[in-house]
Amino acid sequence: MSETTLSPDSLSKLLLSKRMSAKLAVLQSWVRDGVPWKTNDLSGQVCLDENDEKVLDYFPTNILEFAQWDGSQNCLSVREHLGTLHSCSRTTLGQLYHQALREDIRKTMSALESKSVNQKENANRFLTIERQNREILQLKKIISVQESDVVNLTMQRHEAVRKLRDEKDTHRRNRNQWKEEKAELEAKIAELTRTLRKLTPLKSRSTR
C-alpha cells in the first residue's frame, strides 16, 4: 500500500515514526562513533567544566527528553551536522503502536550513556595525564632553577672561602715577615748597643 492510499491518521503515524527513527539513527551513530564534544558557539573551542575536563554535548537520556529533543539543545557545531530534528509529545510516542520503536530508543539511550561514561573517562584521563605532565615539567623547571641557584651559591661560597683563606695566608705571611724584620731590627739594635758599650769606656779614657 502506497502512502497516497493511507488515511490521514496512518500518514501522521508514519511521518512521526520516520521522524523518531531519524533521531534514533543519530543516537545510534553516536553510540558507534562517540558523542560529540560540546563546543563554544563563538570560539568553537571544546568546553571544559570546573575541573578542566571536556564536556559532552547534549543527548537525551529518557523517553520524554527524546520526544522533546529537536537539536536546539545542542551546540552550534553539532546542530550544523544534525539536520532537521522534530519533537513530539511523550503521549504520542507512548502510544501502543510505537512500542517497538520506544524499546529501540531505550536500548540505544542506555548504550549511549555507557558510551558517554567511557568516552569521558578516556578523554579526561588523557587530559589529566597531560595536565600532570605539564605540572611535572613546571616542577622540573623550578627544580632546575633552584639547582642552578644552589650551584651558583655553592660557587660563591667556595670563592668566598678561597678569598678568606688567601687573606689569612697573606696575613700570616705578612705577620711572619714582620716578625723576621722585627727580629733583624732587634738584632741590629742589640749589636749597636754592644758596640756603644765598647766605645763608651774608650771615650772616657781619652778625655782624661
Short mmCIF file of C-alpha atoms in Angstrom, two decimals:
data_model
loop_
_atom_site.label_atom_id
_atom_site.label_comp_id
_atom_site.label_asym_id
_atom_site.label_seq_id
_atom_site.Cartn_x
_atom_site.Cartn_y
_atom_site.Cartn_z
CA MET A 1 0.00 0.00 0.00
CA SER A 2 1.47 3.36 -1.03
CA GLU A 3 1.50 6.44 1.17
CA THR A 4 -1.04 8.12 -1.10
CA THR A 5 -3.65 5.46 -0.26
CA LEU A 6 -3.14 5.77 3.51
CA SER A 7 -5.57 7.57 5.75
CA PRO A 8 -4.55 10.90 7.29
CA ASP A 9 -4.17 9.18 10.67
CA SER A 10 -1.95 6.48 9.20
CA LEU A 11 0.09 9.09 7.37
CA SER A 12 0.55 11.01 10.61
CA LYS A 13 1.71 7.87 12.39
CA LEU A 14 4.08 7.02 9.55
CA LEU A 15 5.53 10.55 9.48
CA LEU A 16 6.08 10.50 13.24
CA SER A 17 7.71 7.10 13.01
CA LYS A 18 10.09 8.34 10.30
CA ARG A 19 10.98 11.43 12.31
CA MET A 20 11.62 9.47 15.52
CA SER A 21 13.60 6.87 13.57
CA ALA A 22 15.74 9.66 12.15
CA LYS A 23 16.53 10.88 15.66
CA LEU A 24 17.17 7.32 16.78
CA ALA A 25 19.64 6.91 13.90
CA VAL A 26 21.58 9.94 15.17
CA LEU A 27 21.89 8.43 18.65
CA GLN A 28 22.91 5.07 17.19
CA SER A 29 25.67 6.78 15.22
CA TRP A 30 26.86 8.41 18.46
CA VAL A 31 26.91 5.01 20.16
CA ARG A 32 29.11 3.81 17.32
CA ASP A 33 31.34 6.87 16.79
CA GLY A 34 31.15 8.70 20.11
CA VAL A 35 29.08 11.57 21.46
CA PRO A 36 30.19 14.96 20.08
CA TRP A 37 32.02 17.25 22.45
CA LYS A 38 30.27 20.45 23.41
CA THR A 39 31.94 23.49 21.87
CA ASN A 40 31.61 27.21 22.45
CA ASP A 41 29.30 28.67 19.79
CA LEU A 42 31.55 31.73 19.36
CA SER A 43 35.08 30.36 19.61
CA GLY A 44 34.47 26.77 18.56
CA GLN A 45 36.69 25.62 21.42
CA VAL A 46 35.75 22.47 23.34
CA CYS A 47 34.00 23.40 26.59
CA LEU A 48 35.57 22.41 29.90
CA ASP A 49 33.93 22.06 33.29
CA GLU A 50 35.14 23.44 36.62
CA ASN A 51 37.69 20.62 36.78
CA ASP A 52 39.06 21.46 33.31
CA GLU A 53 37.54 18.28 31.92
CA LYS A 54 35.94 18.08 28.47
CA VAL A 55 32.15 18.22 28.36
CA LEU A 56 29.94 16.10 26.08
CA ASP A 57 27.21 17.78 24.10
CA TYR A 58 23.58 17.19 24.95
CA PHE A 59 21.88 13.87 24.29
CA PRO A 60 18.55 12.58 25.63
CA THR A 61 18.59 10.01 28.41
CA ASN A 62 14.87 9.16 28.73
CA ILE A 63 11.75 8.93 26.57
CA LEU A 64 10.49 12.42 27.48
CA GLU A 65 13.83 14.03 26.62
CA PHE A 66 13.97 12.03 23.39
CA ALA A 67 10.47 13.21 22.44
CA GLN A 68 11.33 16.86 23.14
CA TRP A 69 14.76 16.73 21.51
CA ASP A 70 14.82 18.83 18.35
CA GLY A 71 18.50 19.78 18.14
CA SER A 72 18.08 23.19 19.76
CA GLN A 73 19.58 21.73 22.93
CA ASN A 74 22.85 21.08 21.13
CA CYS A 75 25.75 23.39 20.44
CA LEU A 76 26.13 25.11 17.08
CA SER A 77 28.88 22.82 15.75
CA VAL A 78 26.66 19.77 16.38
CA ARG A 79 23.47 21.38 15.04
CA GLU A 80 25.24 22.05 11.74
CA HIS A 81 25.57 18.28 11.22
CA LEU A 82 22.28 17.10 12.71
CA GLY A 83 19.94 18.23 10.01
CA THR A 84 16.32 18.85 10.93
CA LEU A 85 15.06 17.06 14.03
CA HIS A 86 11.46 17.14 15.14
CA SER A 87 9.99 16.98 18.60
CA CYS A 88 6.75 15.30 19.59
CA SER A 89 4.72 14.79 22.72
CA ARG A 90 5.53 12.00 25.13
CA THR A 91 1.92 10.89 24.88
CA THR A 92 2.18 10.43 21.13
CA LEU A 93 5.42 8.49 21.41
CA GLY A 94 3.87 6.47 24.22
CA GLN A 95 1.16 5.02 22.01
CA LEU A 96 0.99 1.26 21.80
CA TYR A 97 1.82 1.19 18.09
CA HIS A 98 5.20 2.83 18.89
CA GLN A 99 6.13 0.17 21.46
CA ALA A 100 8.86 -1.43 19.34
CA LEU A 101 10.30 1.99 18.49
CA ARG A 102 10.28 3.00 22.17
CA GLU A 103 12.14 -0.17 23.07
CA ASP A 104 14.80 0.56 20.45
CA ILE A 105 15.09 4.11 21.78
CA ARG A 106 15.53 2.92 25.39
CA LYS A 107 18.19 0.38 24.41
CA THR A 108 20.04 2.97 22.35
CA MET A 109 19.95 5.60 25.11
CA SER A 110 21.20 3.04 27.64
CA ALA A 111 24.08 2.12 25.32
CA LEU A 112 24.75 5.81 24.73
CA GLU A 113 25.01 6.52 28.46
CA SER A 114 27.58 3.74 28.84
CA LYS A 115 29.43 5.04 25.79
CA SER A 116 29.47 8.58 27.18
CA VAL A 117 30.89 7.45 30.53
CA ASN A 118 33.73 5.55 28.86
CA GLN A 119 34.31 8.36 26.40
CA LYS A 120 34.65 10.98 29.14
CA GLU A 121 36.84 8.76 31.28
CA ASN A 122 39.19 8.02 28.40
CA ALA A 123 39.36 11.59 27.12
CA ASN A 124 39.73 13.18 30.52
CA ARG A 125 42.28 10.58 31.56
CA PHE A 126 44.46 11.87 28.74
CA LEU A 127 43.72 15.45 29.83
CA THR A 128 44.67 14.54 33.39
CA ILE A 129 47.89 12.92 32.19
CA GLU A 130 48.68 15.97 30.05
CA ARG A 131 47.94 18.28 32.99
CA GLN A 132 50.12 16.19 35.27
CA ASN A 133 52.88 16.16 32.67
CA ARG A 134 52.68 19.96 32.43
CA GLU A 135 52.85 20.22 36.21
CA ILE A 136 55.81 17.84 36.31
CA LEU A 137 57.54 19.84 33.57
CA GLN A 138 56.92 23.05 35.51
CA LEU A 139 58.28 21.46 38.69
CA LYS A 140 61.33 20.26 36.78
CA LYS A 141 61.91 23.81 35.57
CA ILE A 142 61.62 25.12 39.12
CA ILE A 143 63.97 22.43 40.38
CA SER A 144 66.41 23.22 37.57
CA VAL A 145 66.37 26.90 38.52
CA GLN A 146 66.81 26.03 42.18
CA GLU A 147 69.65 23.65 41.36
CA SER A 148 71.27 26.39 39.32
CA ASP A 149 70.87 28.77 42.25
CA VAL A 150 72.38 26.19 44.59
CA VAL A 151 75.32 25.70 42.21
CA ASN A 152 75.85 29.46 41.98
CA LEU A 153 75.62 29.89 45.74
CA THR A 154 77.99 26.97 46.26
CA MET A 155 80.46 28.51 43.84
CA GLN A 156 80.11 31.87 45.57
CA ARG A 157 80.69 30.18 48.91
CA HIS A 158 83.77 28.39 47.62
CA GLU A 159 85.06 31.66 46.20
CA ALA A 160 84.42 33.44 49.48
CA VAL A 161 86.18 30.64 51.38
CA ARG A 162 89.11 30.80 48.94
CA LYS A 163 89.38 34.57 49.33
CA LEU A 164 89.24 34.28 53.12
CA ARG A 165 91.90 31.58 53.04
CA ASP A 166 94.08 33.71 50.75
CA GLU A 167 93.62 36.69 53.05
CA LYS A 168 94.58 34.57 56.04
CA ASP A 169 97.61 33.24 54.19
CA THR A 170 98.60 36.80 53.22
CA HIS A 171 98.08 37.99 56.77
CA ARG A 172 100.16 35.09 58.09
CA ARG A 173 102.97 35.81 55.61
CA ASN A 174 102.88 39.48 56.47
CA ARG A 175 102.98 38.67 60.16
CA ASN A 176 105.89 36.28 59.69
CA GLN A 177 107.70 38.87 57.59
CA TRP A 178 107.04 41.48 60.27
CA LYS A 179 108.40 39.13 62.92
CA GLU A 180 111.50 38.49 60.83
CA GLU A 181 112.05 42.18 60.22
CA LYS A 182 111.47 42.93 63.91
CA ALA A 183 113.94 40.25 64.88
CA GLU A 184 116.50 41.68 62.46
CA LEU A 185 115.98 45.20 63.83
CA GLU A 186 116.23 43.98 67.41
CA ALA A 187 119.42 42.15 66.49
CA LYS A 188 120.86 45.30 64.90
CA ILE A 189 119.85 47.36 67.93
CA ALA A 190 121.49 44.83 70.22
CA GLU A 191 124.61 44.87 68.08
CA LEU A 192 124.68 48.67 68.11
CA THR A 193 124.13 48.68 71.86
CA ARG A 194 127.10 46.35 72.38
CA THR A 195 129.21 48.48 70.08
CA LEU A 196 128.31 51.64 72.01
CA ARG A 197 129.15 49.95 75.30
CA LYS A 198 132.54 49.05 73.97
CA LEU A 199 133.15 52.57 72.68
CA THR A 200 132.00 54.34 75.86
CA PRO A 201 134.99 53.27 78.09
CA LEU A 202 137.41 54.19 75.35
CA LYS A 203 135.88 57.65 75.10
CA SER A 204 136.10 58.10 78.87
CA ARG A 205 139.84 57.24 78.94
CA SER A 206 140.60 59.59 76.06
CA THR A 207 139.08 62.53 77.87
CA ARG A 208 141.21 62.15 80.99
#
